[in-house]
């Protein structure tokens, strides 16, 4: 059983990323052969600064290691160090439908948010994401709920490839958590918490100081009622219940029972304390790991070497199946 997921080095990662994705990455190490990468080649599809990108890659890597990824128990690397990802992306573009890419909601949202250039790379983003997963023949992709459409597309691409060129690629399944797959912005609980699209006050960063975490949670937007109840017409309170349930490892019903009659103020205070406790150890380990850039580079290059062992073989099979390049035996 092979697990693959990637995470963007755009800005600093937030509580939504942590609960929806990173938490699952850590678990994946016990469930199969886990492969994770920091997707710098995806990050260049929107406006960015080269120097900031490089340091954001280190920030994200140190965050993941601080959260519990262990390069001894998973393959952990930087996407651009394994050129097979971008090579497969191009080959897969010939079995990806333009119309399907044009319907991707993430593309529409992000294209709309760009000030000047809407890059072709942003349009191709889901094809590179398909290549990331398919180049390892991964069985499972842990992601948040917003990635459902992209995973469907990569499955279609794999199926179409196999139908056209013969059984070569594995059609992967998504793994979306039942609780916490879509943590909402604390100020605009109709929108998902986001690295690039959210409000600063509504986005709890994994590396925020405890005081800042508590302040953001205590000032979360809620409805005018007072019942701590998970319900469709209570997006703000429901979001806080979801966060508390994950962080404390309890069910919604248990949260509702615990705070029956307590009022929003007391509930928000308890959520704030719980999240502060949850993130504090990560933040401490991060500081130590982030200081050692040479150590992070060493981890990346060891990881890329292991990743390439798999990717090179799959690329060989893909080229042979497609009739690209000379006939060759596997190494
Ligand atoms: P952007 O908004 O720029 O796309 P992002 O916040 O979605 O950034 P990514 O690096 O694209 O961050 O996502 C990393 C992982 O976190 C993905 O698996 C994604 O599904 C998950 N994720 C992102 N936002 C949330 C959220 N609000 N709740 C739960 N999971 C999330
Ligand atoms: Mg995203």
Tab-separated table of C-alpha atoms and ligand atoms in Angstrom:
chain	number	residue	atom	x	y	z
A	1	UNK	CA	0.000	0.000	0.000
A	2	UNK	CA	1.628	3.227	-1.178
A	3	UNK	CA	0.527	6.674	0.018
A	4	UNK	CA	1.454	9.955	-1.665
A	5	UNK	CA	0.676	13.575	-0.898
A	6	UNK	CA	2.167	16.989	-1.602
A	7	UNK	CA	1.866	20.328	0.142
A	8	UNK	CA	2.526	23.824	-1.183
A	9	UNK	CA	5.273	26.031	0.213
A	10	UNK	CA	3.057	29.081	-0.177
A	11	UNK	CA	3.135	31.197	2.959
A	12	UNK	CA	2.933	29.470	6.283
A	13	UNK	CA	0.712	26.490	6.815
A	14	UNK	CA	-2.504	26.883	8.767
A	15	UNK	CA	-4.692	24.874	11.128
A	16	UNK	CA	-6.822	23.662	8.163
A	17	UNK	CA	-3.759	22.184	6.473
A	18	UNK	CA	-2.707	20.638	9.765
A	19	UNK	CA	-6.054	19.029	10.556
A	20	UNK	CA	-7.111	18.160	6.994
A	21	UNK	CA	-3.790	16.958	5.624
A	22	UNK	CA	-0.644	16.970	7.787
A	23	UNK	CA	-2.271	14.948	10.593
A	24	UNK	CA	-3.085	12.254	8.020
A	25	UNK	CA	0.448	12.310	6.616
A	26	UNK	CA	1.802	11.448	10.040
A	27	UNK	CA	-0.666	8.526	10.379
A	28	UNK	CA	0.197	7.329	6.867
A	29	UNK	CA	3.686	6.427	8.025
A	30	UNK	CA	2.182	3.597	10.091
A	31	UNK	CA	-0.200	2.418	7.397
A	32	UNK	CA	1.989	1.963	4.339
A	33	UNK	CA	4.901	3.173	2.256
A	34	UNK	CA	4.415	6.914	2.636
A	35	UNK	CA	5.804	9.478	0.173
A	36	UNK	CA	5.454	13.219	0.827
A	37	UNK	CA	6.837	16.242	-0.942
A	38	UNK	CA	6.937	20.011	-0.764
A	39	UNK	CA	5.554	21.049	-4.142
A	40	UNK	CA	7.648	24.044	-5.156
A	41	UNK	CA	6.876	23.496	-8.863
A	42	UNK	CA	3.192	24.022	-8.065
A	43	UNK	CA	3.905	27.195	-6.087
A	44	UNK	CA	5.356	29.039	-9.109
A	45	UNK	CA	2.001	28.974	-10.935
A	46	UNK	CA	0.882	32.152	-9.119
A	47	UNK	CA	2.805	35.402	-8.494
A	48	UNK	CA	5.797	34.798	-6.194
A	49	UNK	CA	9.303	36.006	-5.274
A	50	UNK	CA	12.223	33.608	-5.906
A	51	UNK	CA	13.951	34.314	-2.556
A	52	UNK	CA	10.738	33.972	-0.616
A	53	UNK	CA	9.974	30.678	-2.342
A	54	UNK	CA	13.281	29.162	-1.272
A	55	UNK	CA	12.789	30.077	2.368
A	56	UNK	CA	9.105	29.104	2.270
A	57	UNK	CA	10.183	25.609	1.164
A	58	UNK	CA	12.356	25.361	4.294
A	59	UNK	CA	9.527	26.740	6.457
A	60	UNK	CA	7.138	24.109	5.154
A	61	UNK	CA	9.670	21.287	5.421
A	62	UNK	CA	10.484	22.183	9.035
A	63	UNK	CA	6.764	22.397	9.833
A	64	UNK	CA	6.147	18.901	8.453
A	65	UNK	CA	9.094	17.401	10.310
A	66	UNK	CA	8.015	19.180	13.493
A	67	UNK	CA	4.534	17.698	13.058
A	68	UNK	CA	5.985	14.196	13.081
A	69	UNK	CA	7.108	13.246	9.574
A	70	UNK	CA	10.150	11.077	10.021
A	71	UNK	CA	12.494	10.730	7.009
A	72	UNK	CA	13.415	7.306	8.391
A	73	UNK	CA	9.793	6.137	8.059
A	74	UNK	CA	8.678	7.987	4.925
A	75	UNK	CA	10.149	9.340	1.711
A	76	UNK	CA	10.290	13.099	2.175
A	77	UNK	CA	11.605	15.415	-0.539
A	78	UNK	CA	11.271	18.598	-2.599
A	79	UNK	CA	9.219	18.120	-5.774
A	80	UNK	CA	11.620	19.910	-8.132
A	81	UNK	CA	14.474	17.585	-7.103
A	82	UNK	CA	12.692	14.752	-8.915
A	83	UNK	CA	12.376	15.887	-12.557
A	84	UNK	CA	10.208	12.877	-13.431
A	85	UNK	CA	7.213	14.792	-11.996
A	86	UNK	CA	7.408	17.532	-14.632
A	87	UNK	CA	8.322	15.087	-17.382
A	88	UNK	CA	5.287	12.903	-16.668
A	89	UNK	CA	3.135	16.036	-16.464
A	90	UNK	CA	3.861	16.782	-20.111
A	91	UNK	CA	3.212	13.236	-21.255
A	92	UNK	CA	-0.049	13.101	-19.294
A	93	UNK	CA	-1.197	16.394	-20.808
A	94	UNK	CA	-1.868	14.438	-23.990
A	95	UNK	CA	-4.459	12.287	-22.220
A	96	UNK	CA	-6.009	15.152	-20.220
A	97	UNK	CA	-9.065	16.884	-21.588
A	98	UNK	CA	-8.923	20.664	-21.996
A	99	UNK	CA	-12.621	20.907	-21.180
A	100	UNK	CA	-12.153	19.026	-17.919
A	101	UNK	CA	-9.291	21.311	-16.835
A	102	UNK	CA	-11.430	24.299	-17.720
A	103	UNK	CA	-14.074	23.135	-15.230
A	104	UNK	CA	-11.734	22.950	-12.229
A	105	UNK	CA	-13.097	25.233	-9.506
A	106	UNK	CA	-9.648	25.823	-7.987
A	107	UNK	CA	-8.448	27.192	-11.345
A	108	UNK	CA	-11.435	29.491	-11.624
A	109	UNK	CA	-11.005	30.765	-8.044
A	110	UNK	CA	-7.257	31.286	-8.296
A	111	UNK	CA	-7.380	32.738	-11.824
A	112	UNK	CA	-9.921	35.272	-10.572
A	113	UNK	CA	-7.616	36.251	-7.702
A	114	UNK	CA	-4.555	37.059	-9.867
A	115	UNK	CA	-3.717	40.738	-10.323
A	116	UNK	CA	-2.072	40.453	-13.741
A	117	UNK	CA	-0.890	37.188	-15.319
A	118	UNK	CA	-3.087	34.091	-15.241
A	119	UNK	CA	-0.392	31.550	-16.128
A	120	UNK	CA	-0.805	28.448	-18.266
A	121	UNK	CA	0.898	26.713	-15.334
A	122	UNK	CA	-2.085	27.502	-13.125
A	123	UNK	CA	-4.323	25.867	-15.726
A	124	UNK	CA	-2.010	22.806	-15.873
A	125	UNK	CA	-1.748	22.563	-12.064
A	126	UNK	CA	-4.024	19.478	-11.818
A	127	UNK	CA	-1.999	17.662	-14.500
A	128	UNK	CA	1.218	18.157	-12.536
A	129	UNK	CA	-0.665	17.012	-9.437
A	130	UNK	CA	-1.766	13.875	-11.325
A	131	UNK	CA	1.853	13.253	-12.321
A	132	UNK	CA	2.993	13.672	-8.684
A	133	UNK	CA	0.816	10.763	-7.632
A	134	UNK	CA	0.868	8.557	-10.733
A	135	UNK	CA	4.667	8.604	-11.058
A	136	UNK	CA	4.780	6.521	-7.839
A	137	UNK	CA	1.821	4.290	-8.676
A	138	UNK	CA	0.417	5.422	-5.322
A	139	UNK	CA	-2.782	3.750	-4.097
A	140	UNK	CA	-3.973	6.475	-1.771
A	141	UNK	CA	-3.825	10.265	-1.564
A	142	UNK	CA	-4.551	11.927	1.799
A	143	UNK	CA	-5.981	15.417	1.131
A	144	UNK	CA	-8.547	17.908	2.375
A	145	UNK	CA	-12.026	18.146	0.913
A	146	UNK	CA	-11.087	20.936	-1.544
A	147	UNK	CA	-8.919	18.481	-3.522
A	148	UNK	CA	-11.768	16.056	-4.332
A	149	UNK	CA	-12.189	17.386	-7.881
A	150	UNK	CA	-8.454	17.182	-8.629
A	151	UNK	CA	-8.288	13.581	-7.441
A	152	UNK	CA	-11.265	12.700	-9.672
A	153	UNK	CA	-9.406	14.251	-12.607
A	154	UNK	CA	-6.217	12.302	-11.901
A	155	UNK	CA	-8.238	9.082	-11.743
A	156	UNK	CA	-9.772	9.902	-15.134
A	157	UNK	CA	-6.312	10.592	-16.536
A	158	UNK	CA	-4.957	7.271	-15.253
A	159	UNK	CA	-7.954	5.344	-16.584
A	160	UNK	CA	-7.671	7.048	-19.984
A	161	UNK	CA	-3.929	6.388	-20.128
A	162	UNK	CA	-4.399	2.689	-19.352
A	163	UNK	CA	-7.216	2.349	-21.896
A	164	UNK	CA	-5.171	4.056	-24.619
A	165	UNK	CA	-1.690	2.606	-23.946
A	166	UNK	CA	-2.251	-0.536	-21.869
A	167	UNK	CA	-2.362	-1.154	-18.109
A	168	UNK	CA	0.544	0.990	-16.826
A	169	UNK	CA	-0.658	3.342	-14.106
A	170	UNK	CA	-2.403	2.730	-10.774
A	171	UNK	CA	-5.757	4.525	-10.364
A	172	UNK	CA	-5.466	6.109	-6.890
A	173	UNK	CA	-8.142	6.634	-4.218
A	174	UNK	CA	-8.472	9.816	-2.196
A	175	UNK	CA	-8.400	9.681	1.583
A	176	UNK	CA	-10.404	12.579	2.954
A	177	UNK	CA	-10.913	12.619	6.752
A	178	UNK	CA	-14.495	12.336	8.026
A	179	UNK	CA	-14.031	15.195	10.457
A	180	UNK	CA	-11.814	18.211	9.747
A	181	UNK	CA	-11.589	17.885	5.949
A	182	UNK	CA	-12.755	21.467	5.510
A	183	UNK	CA	-11.810	23.836	8.310
A	184	UNK	CA	-13.391	27.219	7.678
A	185	UNK	CA	-11.995	30.752	7.967
A	186	UNK	CA	-12.783	32.007	11.493
A	187	UNK	CA	-13.879	35.414	10.212
A	188	UNK	CA	-15.736	34.199	7.099
A	189	UNK	CA	-16.975	30.711	8.062
A	190	UNK	CA	-18.561	30.275	4.620
A	191	UNK	CA	-15.039	30.040	3.099
A	192	UNK	CA	-12.347	27.461	3.745
A	193	UNK	CA	-9.305	28.488	5.741
A	194	UNK	CA	-6.688	29.112	3.055
A	195	UNK	CA	-3.003	29.938	2.670
A	196	UNK	CA	-3.571	32.437	-0.104
A	197	UNK	CA	-7.244	33.347	-0.094
A	198	UNK	CA	-8.302	33.765	3.559
A	199	UNK	CA	-8.488	36.625	6.046
A	200	UNK	CA	-5.420	37.091	8.306
A	201	UNK	CA	-7.510	37.202	11.505
A	202	UNK	CA	-9.535	34.159	10.423
A	203	UNK	CA	-6.485	32.005	9.649
A	204	UNK	CA	-4.684	30.297	12.543
A	205	UNK	CA	-1.115	29.583	11.470
A	206	UNK	CA	0.613	26.496	12.843
A	207	UNK	CA	3.476	28.789	13.853
A	208	UNK	CA	1.429	31.604	15.394
A	209	UNK	CA	2.403	32.590	18.933
A	210	UNK	CA	0.010	31.115	21.515
A	211	UNK	CA	-1.379	34.600	22.245
A	212	UNK	CA	-2.194	35.170	18.574
A	213	UNK	CA	-3.838	31.731	18.303
A	214	UNK	CA	-6.030	32.437	21.326
A	215	UNK	CA	-6.978	35.915	20.086
A	216	UNK	CA	-8.010	34.651	16.640
A	217	UNK	CA	-10.158	31.876	18.102
A	218	UNK	CA	-11.772	34.086	20.762
A	219	UNK	CA	-12.731	36.614	18.089
A	220	UNK	CA	-14.153	34.002	15.693
A	221	UNK	CA	-17.411	35.075	14.030
A	222	UNK	CA	-20.442	33.194	15.403
A	223	UNK	CA	-24.226	33.553	15.113
A	224	UNK	CA	-26.438	35.511	17.484
A	225	UNK	CA	-27.668	32.442	19.413
A	226	UNK	CA	-26.009	30.817	22.405
A	227	UNK	CA	-26.328	27.045	21.815
A	228	UNK	CA	-23.120	25.132	21.186
A	229	UNK	CA	-24.666	22.934	18.508
A	230	UNK	CA	-23.361	21.571	15.176
A	231	UNK	CA	-25.908	22.700	12.545
A	232	UNK	CA	-25.952	23.917	8.919
A	233	UNK	CA	-27.274	27.345	9.942
A	234	UNK	CA	-24.439	27.772	12.463
A	235	UNK	CA	-21.270	27.694	10.318
A	236	UNK	CA	-19.055	29.560	12.809
A	237	UNK	CA	-19.942	27.449	15.862
A	238	UNK	CA	-19.960	24.247	13.794
A	239	UNK	CA	-16.423	25.017	12.629
A	240	UNK	CA	-15.230	25.533	16.212
A	241	UNK	CA	-16.943	22.285	17.297
A	242	UNK	CA	-15.165	20.481	14.487
A	243	UNK	CA	-11.780	21.931	15.469
A	244	UNK	CA	-12.307	21.093	19.149
A	245	UNK	CA	-13.510	17.571	18.326
A	246	UNK	CA	-10.377	16.803	16.277
A	247	UNK	CA	-7.916	18.387	18.659
A	248	UNK	CA	-9.396	16.626	21.703
A	249	UNK	CA	-10.235	13.383	19.867
A	250	UNK	CA	-13.964	13.448	20.807
A	251	UNK	CA	-17.259	13.354	18.864
A	252	UNK	CA	-19.504	16.355	18.059
A	253	UNK	CA	-22.100	15.016	20.508
A	254	UNK	CA	-19.550	14.904	23.298
A	255	UNK	CA	-18.558	18.511	22.574
A	256	UNK	CA	-22.234	19.581	22.565
A	257	UNK	CA	-22.806	17.791	25.863
A	258	UNK	CA	-19.674	19.232	27.480
A	259	UNK	CA	-20.702	22.814	26.598
A	260	UNK	CA	-24.463	22.487	27.049
A	261	UNK	CA	-25.601	25.844	28.479
A	262	UNK	CA	-22.035	27.169	28.755
A	263	UNK	CA	-22.435	30.001	26.222
A	264	UNK	CA	-20.171	30.992	23.339
A	265	UNK	CA	-17.594	32.891	25.391
A	266	UNK	CA	-16.685	29.908	27.579
A	267	UNK	CA	-16.711	27.568	24.597
A	268	UNK	CA	-14.398	29.769	22.533
A	269	UNK	CA	-12.037	30.020	25.498
A	270	UNK	CA	-11.884	26.228	25.739
A	271	UNK	CA	-11.269	25.866	21.984
A	272	UNK	CA	-8.505	28.474	22.189
A	273	UNK	CA	-6.775	26.602	25.055
A	274	UNK	CA	-7.101	23.277	23.258
A	275	UNK	CA	-5.605	24.577	19.996
A	276	UNK	CA	-2.774	26.351	21.808
A	277	UNK	CA	-1.881	23.061	23.561
A	278	UNK	CA	-2.153	21.189	20.273
A	279	UNK	CA	0.175	23.461	18.304
A	280	UNK	CA	2.694	24.491	20.981
A	281	UNK	CA	4.952	21.399	20.728
A	282	UNK	CA	5.008	21.680	16.921
A	283	UNK	CA	6.067	25.304	17.146
A	284	UNK	CA	8.871	24.464	19.570
A	285	UNK	CA	10.299	21.676	17.424
A	286	UNK	CA	9.943	23.867	14.345
A	287	UNK	CA	12.256	26.559	15.685
A	288	UNK	CA	15.052	24.056	16.143
A	289	UNK	CA	14.556	22.318	12.781
A	290	UNK	CA	14.162	25.520	10.751
A	291	UNK	CA	17.511	26.847	12.006
A	292	UNK	CA	19.373	23.977	10.319
A	293	UNK	CA	18.985	24.598	6.568
A	294	UNK	CA	21.895	22.270	5.759
A	295	UNK	CA	20.096	19.527	7.679
A	296	UNK	CA	16.901	20.163	5.738
A	297	UNK	CA	18.807	20.047	2.437
A	298	UNK	CA	20.416	16.761	3.452
A	299	UNK	CA	16.996	15.290	4.268
A	300	UNK	CA	15.654	16.494	0.910
A	301	UNK	CA	18.460	15.003	-1.130
A	302	UNK	CA	18.323	11.635	0.637
A	303	UNK	CA	14.553	11.615	0.084
A	304	UNK	CA	14.806	12.603	-3.590
A	305	UNK	CA	17.207	9.747	-4.218
A	306	UNK	CA	14.716	7.222	-2.804
A	307	UNK	CA	11.824	8.823	-4.676
A	308	UNK	CA	13.696	8.703	-7.974
A	309	UNK	CA	14.303	4.971	-7.648
A	310	UNK	CA	10.563	4.491	-7.995
A	311	UNK	CA	9.826	7.362	-10.397
A	312	UNK	CA	12.504	6.419	-12.937
A	313	UNK	CA	11.039	2.918	-13.342
A	314	UNK	CA	7.488	4.170	-13.772
A	315	UNK	CA	8.669	6.755	-16.332
A	316	UNK	CA	10.430	3.983	-18.201
A	317	UNK	CA	7.179	2.024	-18.431
A	318	UNK	CA	5.224	5.138	-19.431
A	319	UNK	CA	7.647	6.010	-22.262
A	320	UNK	CA	7.659	2.460	-23.536
A	321	UNK	CA	3.857	2.284	-23.471
A	322	UNK	CA	3.529	5.602	-25.292
A	323	UNK	CA	6.186	4.820	-27.907
A	324	UNK	CA	8.261	7.801	-26.801
A	325	UNK	CA	12.051	7.323	-27.206
A	326	UNK	CA	13.825	4.111	-28.218
A	327	UNK	CA	12.797	0.603	-27.161
A	328	UNK	CA	14.705	-0.098	-23.967
A	329	UNK	CA	14.820	-2.707	-21.226
A	330	UNK	CA	14.266	-1.655	-17.639
A	331	UNK	CA	17.585	-1.024	-15.897
B	1	LIG	P1	-4.184	27.570	-1.287
B	1	LIG	O1	-5.392	28.198	-0.668
B	1	LIG	O2	-3.182	28.536	-1.797
B	1	LIG	O3	-4.507	26.491	-2.282
B	1	LIG	P2	-4.048	25.777	0.824
B	1	LIG	O4	-4.305	26.470	2.100
B	1	LIG	O5	-5.162	25.043	0.166
B	1	LIG	O6	-3.435	26.845	-0.138
B	1	LIG	P3	-2.321	23.623	0.081
B	1	LIG	O7	-0.866	23.460	0.233
B	1	LIG	O8	-2.886	23.837	-1.296
B	1	LIG	O9	-2.803	24.798	1.019
B	1	LIG	O10	-3.057	22.373	0.723
B	1	LIG	C1	-2.372	21.359	1.422
B	1	LIG	C2	-3.370	20.357	1.939
B	1	LIG	O11	-4.213	20.965	2.925
B	1	LIG	C3	-4.321	19.825	0.855
B	1	LIG	O12	-4.467	18.428	1.053
B	1	LIG	C4	-5.619	20.527	1.124
B	1	LIG	O13	-6.726	19.757	0.713
B	1	LIG	C5	-5.579	20.693	2.635
B	1	LIG	N1	-6.362	21.849	3.061
B	1	LIG	C6	-6.230	23.114	2.611
B	1	LIG	N2	-7.098	23.934	3.230
B	1	LIG	C7	-7.805	23.169	4.100
B	1	LIG	C8	-8.848	23.452	5.045
B	1	LIG	N3	-9.336	24.682	5.193
B	1	LIG	N4	-9.323	22.425	5.792
B	1	LIG	C9	-8.848	21.171	5.651
B	1	LIG	N5	-7.864	20.838	4.777
B	1	LIG	C10	-7.336	21.830	4.009
B	2	LIG	MG1	-4.907	24.407	-1.889
